[in-house]
Amino acid sequence: MKSNESVENYLETILLLSKKLPVVRSVDIANELGFKKSSVSIAVKNLKEKNYITVMEHGYIFLTENGREIAEMIYERHEFLTDWLVSLGVDEGIASEDACRMEHVISKESFEAIKKCFQQ
């Protein structure tokens, strides 16, 4: 895995897929992200080594507690930043794309400050 952003995107994707599918497999991740199965296989191996996921006998993928914590943090940031940008008048598609980039680089402190200001 090249970057923290890549790890976070995979974990967020697994989280979202787990909400709509009975089980998540590598092929589901590949289809969702538009990646080659071989690339996802390497990523899954790395995520497993970092203890972010477990892979069961039939290839079913589950987030560990650590993996779920990261995935939920990134997903919360994505949803909040998208909504915030839309409320400022940004087109929803652009807001979602920008939020996807911002969610990985914004500090915890800055995110909490924006959230607090927006919720007032």
PDB file of C-alpha atoms in Angstrom:
ATOM      1  CA  MET A   1       0.000   0.000   0.000  1.00  0.00           C
ATOM      2  CA  LYS A   2       1.495   3.278  -1.050  1.00  0.00           C
ATOM      3  CA  SER A   3      -0.112   5.775   1.261  1.00  0.00           C
ATOM      4  CA  ASN A   4      -2.313   6.286   4.232  1.00  0.00           C
ATOM      5  CA  GLU A   5      -4.919   7.669   1.819  1.00  0.00           C
ATOM      6  CA  SER A   6      -4.987   4.371  -0.056  1.00  0.00           C
ATOM      7  CA  VAL A   7      -5.408   2.398   3.164  1.00  0.00           C
ATOM      8  CA  GLU A   8      -8.189   4.711   4.289  1.00  0.00           C
ATOM      9  CA  ASN A   9      -9.994   4.448   0.950  1.00  0.00           C
ATOM     10  CA  TYR A  10      -9.906   0.651   1.054  1.00  0.00           C
ATOM     11  CA  LEU A  11     -11.164   0.566   4.642  1.00  0.00           C
ATOM     12  CA  GLU A  12     -13.951   3.039   3.881  1.00  0.00           C
ATOM     13  CA  THR A  13     -14.956   0.984   0.834  1.00  0.00           C
ATOM     14  CA  ILE A  14     -15.066  -2.224   2.884  1.00  0.00           C
ATOM     15  CA  LEU A  15     -17.207  -0.451   5.490  1.00  0.00           C
ATOM     16  CA  LEU A  16     -19.676   0.826   2.884  1.00  0.00           C
ATOM     17  CA  LEU A  17     -19.850  -2.523   1.089  1.00  0.00           C
ATOM     18  CA  SER A  18     -20.470  -4.310   4.394  1.00  0.00           C
ATOM     19  CA  LYS A  19     -23.543  -2.114   4.884  1.00  0.00           C
ATOM     20  CA  LYS A  20     -25.098  -3.219   1.606  1.00  0.00           C
ATOM     21  CA  LEU A  21     -23.794  -6.762   1.048  1.00  0.00           C
ATOM     22  CA  PRO A  22     -24.124  -9.850   3.245  1.00  0.00           C
ATOM     23  CA  VAL A  23     -20.364 -10.443   2.880  1.00  0.00           C
ATOM     24  CA  VAL A  24     -17.503  -8.504   1.296  1.00  0.00           C
ATOM     25  CA  ARG A  25     -15.008 -10.191  -1.017  1.00  0.00           C
ATOM     26  CA  SER A  26     -12.004  -8.892  -2.933  1.00  0.00           C
ATOM     27  CA  VAL A  27     -13.989  -8.978  -6.163  1.00  0.00           C
ATOM     28  CA  ASP A  28     -16.609  -6.686  -4.601  1.00  0.00           C
ATOM     29  CA  ILE A  29     -13.916  -4.180  -3.669  1.00  0.00           C
ATOM     30  CA  ALA A  30     -12.384  -4.380  -7.160  1.00  0.00           C
ATOM     31  CA  ASN A  31     -15.771  -3.777  -8.763  1.00  0.00           C
ATOM     32  CA  GLU A  32     -16.600  -0.886  -6.454  1.00  0.00           C
ATOM     33  CA  LEU A  33     -13.295   0.907  -6.944  1.00  0.00           C
ATOM     34  CA  GLY A  34     -12.762  -0.065 -10.579  1.00  0.00           C
ATOM     35  CA  PHE A  35      -9.407  -1.680  -9.750  1.00  0.00           C
ATOM     36  CA  LYS A  36      -7.865  -4.892 -11.061  1.00  0.00           C
ATOM     37  CA  LYS A  37      -8.439  -7.926  -8.878  1.00  0.00           C
ATOM     38  CA  SER A  38      -4.665  -8.408  -8.621  1.00  0.00           C
ATOM     39  CA  SER A  39      -4.220  -4.891  -7.203  1.00  0.00           C
ATOM     40  CA  VAL A  40      -6.973  -5.460  -4.648  1.00  0.00           C
ATOM     41  CA  SER A  41      -5.440  -8.803  -3.708  1.00  0.00           C
ATOM     42  CA  ILE A  42      -2.148  -7.084  -2.847  1.00  0.00           C
ATOM     43  CA  ALA A  43      -3.986  -4.388  -0.885  1.00  0.00           C
ATOM     44  CA  VAL A  44      -6.005  -6.986   1.030  1.00  0.00           C
ATOM     45  CA  LYS A  45      -2.801  -8.811   1.946  1.00  0.00           C
ATOM     46  CA  ASN A  46      -1.288  -5.567   3.254  1.00  0.00           C
ATOM     47  CA  LEU A  47      -4.429  -4.600   5.172  1.00  0.00           C
ATOM     48  CA  LYS A  48      -4.456  -8.045   6.764  1.00  0.00           C
ATOM     49  CA  GLU A  49      -0.781  -7.730   7.740  1.00  0.00           C
ATOM     50  CA  LYS A  50      -1.524  -4.379   9.390  1.00  0.00           C
ATOM     51  CA  ASN A  51      -4.397  -5.977  11.330  1.00  0.00           C
ATOM     52  CA  TYR A  52      -7.050  -3.759   9.729  1.00  0.00           C
ATOM     53  CA  ILE A  53      -9.017  -6.687   8.305  1.00  0.00           C
ATOM     54  CA  THR A  54      -9.484 -10.411   8.712  1.00  0.00           C
ATOM     55  CA  VAL A  55     -10.022 -12.707   5.754  1.00  0.00           C
ATOM     56  CA  MET A  56     -12.063 -15.823   6.382  1.00  0.00           C
ATOM     57  CA  GLU A  57     -11.710 -19.214   4.716  1.00  0.00           C
ATOM     58  CA  HIS A  58     -14.032 -18.409   1.802  1.00  0.00           C
ATOM     59  CA  GLY A  59     -12.406 -15.028   1.166  1.00  0.00           C
ATOM     60  CA  TYR A  60     -14.912 -13.051   3.192  1.00  0.00           C
ATOM     61  CA  ILE A  61     -13.398  -9.811   4.448  1.00  0.00           C
ATOM     62  CA  PHE A  62     -14.234  -8.226   7.795  1.00  0.00           C
ATOM     63  CA  LEU A  63     -12.878  -5.087   9.423  1.00  0.00           C
ATOM     64  CA  THR A  64     -11.032  -5.511  12.705  1.00  0.00           C
ATOM     65  CA  GLU A  65     -11.748  -3.086  15.524  1.00  0.00           C
ATOM     66  CA  ASN A  66      -8.801  -0.915  14.381  1.00  0.00           C
ATOM     67  CA  GLY A  67      -9.893  -1.079  10.756  1.00  0.00           C
ATOM     68  CA  ARG A  68     -13.492  -0.206  11.597  1.00  0.00           C
ATOM     69  CA  GLU A  69     -12.382   2.760  13.714  1.00  0.00           C
ATOM     70  CA  ILE A  70     -10.391   4.230  10.815  1.00  0.00           C
ATOM     71  CA  ALA A  71     -13.116   3.469   8.263  1.00  0.00           C
ATOM     72  CA  GLU A  72     -15.816   5.104  10.371  1.00  0.00           C
ATOM     73  CA  MET A  73     -13.652   8.180  10.987  1.00  0.00           C
ATOM     74  CA  ILE A  74     -13.017   8.616   7.252  1.00  0.00           C
ATOM     75  CA  TYR A  75     -16.653   7.998   6.383  1.00  0.00           C
ATOM     76  CA  GLU A  76     -17.817  10.549   8.978  1.00  0.00           C
ATOM     77  CA  ARG A  77     -15.393  13.105   7.547  1.00  0.00           C
ATOM     78  CA  HIS A  78     -16.529  12.392   4.007  1.00  0.00           C
ATOM     79  CA  GLU A  79     -20.220  12.759   4.821  1.00  0.00           C
ATOM     80  CA  PHE A  80     -19.749  15.853   6.963  1.00  0.00           C
ATOM     81  CA  LEU A  81     -17.410  17.651   4.547  1.00  0.00           C
ATOM     82  CA  THR A  82     -19.701  16.867   1.610  1.00  0.00           C
ATOM     83  CA  ASP A  83     -22.721  18.259   3.466  1.00  0.00           C
ATOM     84  CA  TRP A  84     -20.749  21.306   4.584  1.00  0.00           C
ATOM     85  CA  LEU A  85     -19.573  22.119   1.058  1.00  0.00           C
ATOM     86  CA  VAL A  86     -23.081  21.615  -0.339  1.00  0.00           C
ATOM     87  CA  SER A  87     -24.427  24.006   2.318  1.00  0.00           C
ATOM     88  CA  LEU A  88     -21.925  26.583   1.037  1.00  0.00           C
ATOM     89  CA  GLY A  89     -23.398  26.224  -2.460  1.00  0.00           C
ATOM     90  CA  VAL A  90     -20.996  23.723  -4.006  1.00  0.00           C
ATOM     91  CA  ASP A  91     -22.508  21.237  -6.459  1.00  0.00           C
ATOM     92  CA  GLU A  92     -23.052  17.877  -4.718  1.00  0.00           C
ATOM     93  CA  GLY A  93     -20.821  15.928  -7.128  1.00  0.00           C
ATOM     94  CA  ILE A  94     -17.956  18.381  -6.777  1.00  0.00           C
ATOM     95  CA  ALA A  95     -18.486  18.563  -3.016  1.00  0.00           C
ATOM     96  CA  SER A  96     -18.226  14.775  -2.736  1.00  0.00           C
ATOM     97  CA  GLU A  97     -15.043  14.664  -4.847  1.00  0.00           C
ATOM     98  CA  ASP A  98     -13.446  17.482  -2.849  1.00  0.00           C
ATOM     99  CA  ALA A  99     -14.515  15.886   0.449  1.00  0.00           C
ATOM    100  CA  CYS A 100     -12.862  12.642  -0.683  1.00  0.00           C
ATOM    101  CA  ARG A 101      -9.542  14.452  -0.993  1.00  0.00           C
ATOM    102  CA  MET A 102      -9.963  16.608   2.119  1.00  0.00           C
ATOM    103  CA  GLU A 103     -10.959  13.757   4.427  1.00  0.00           C
ATOM    104  CA  HIS A 104      -7.456  12.301   4.291  1.00  0.00           C
ATOM    105  CA  VAL A 105      -5.395  15.436   4.917  1.00  0.00           C
ATOM    106  CA  ILE A 106      -7.386  17.505   7.392  1.00  0.00           C
ATOM    107  CA  SER A 107      -6.142  17.345  10.970  1.00  0.00           C
ATOM    108  CA  LYS A 108      -8.375  16.093  13.739  1.00  0.00           C
ATOM    109  CA  GLU A 109      -8.267  19.552  15.325  1.00  0.00           C
ATOM    110  CA  SER A 110      -9.317  21.366  12.142  1.00  0.00           C
ATOM    111  CA  PHE A 111     -12.068  18.871  11.412  1.00  0.00           C
ATOM    112  CA  GLU A 112     -13.487  19.192  14.933  1.00  0.00           C
ATOM    113  CA  ALA A 113     -13.351  23.010  14.703  1.00  0.00           C
ATOM    114  CA  ILE A 114     -15.239  23.027  11.384  1.00  0.00           C
ATOM    115  CA  LYS A 115     -17.763  20.555  12.739  1.00  0.00           C
ATOM    116  CA  LYS A 116     -18.299  22.636  15.886  1.00  0.00           C
ATOM    117  CA  CYS A 117     -18.725  25.850  13.882  1.00  0.00           C
ATOM    118  CA  PHE A 118     -21.122  24.229  11.416  1.00  0.00           C
ATOM    119  CA  GLN A 119     -23.286  22.687  14.139  1.00  0.00           C
ATOM    120  CA  GLN A 120     -23.899  26.008  15.910  1.00  0.00           C
TER     121      GLN A 120
END
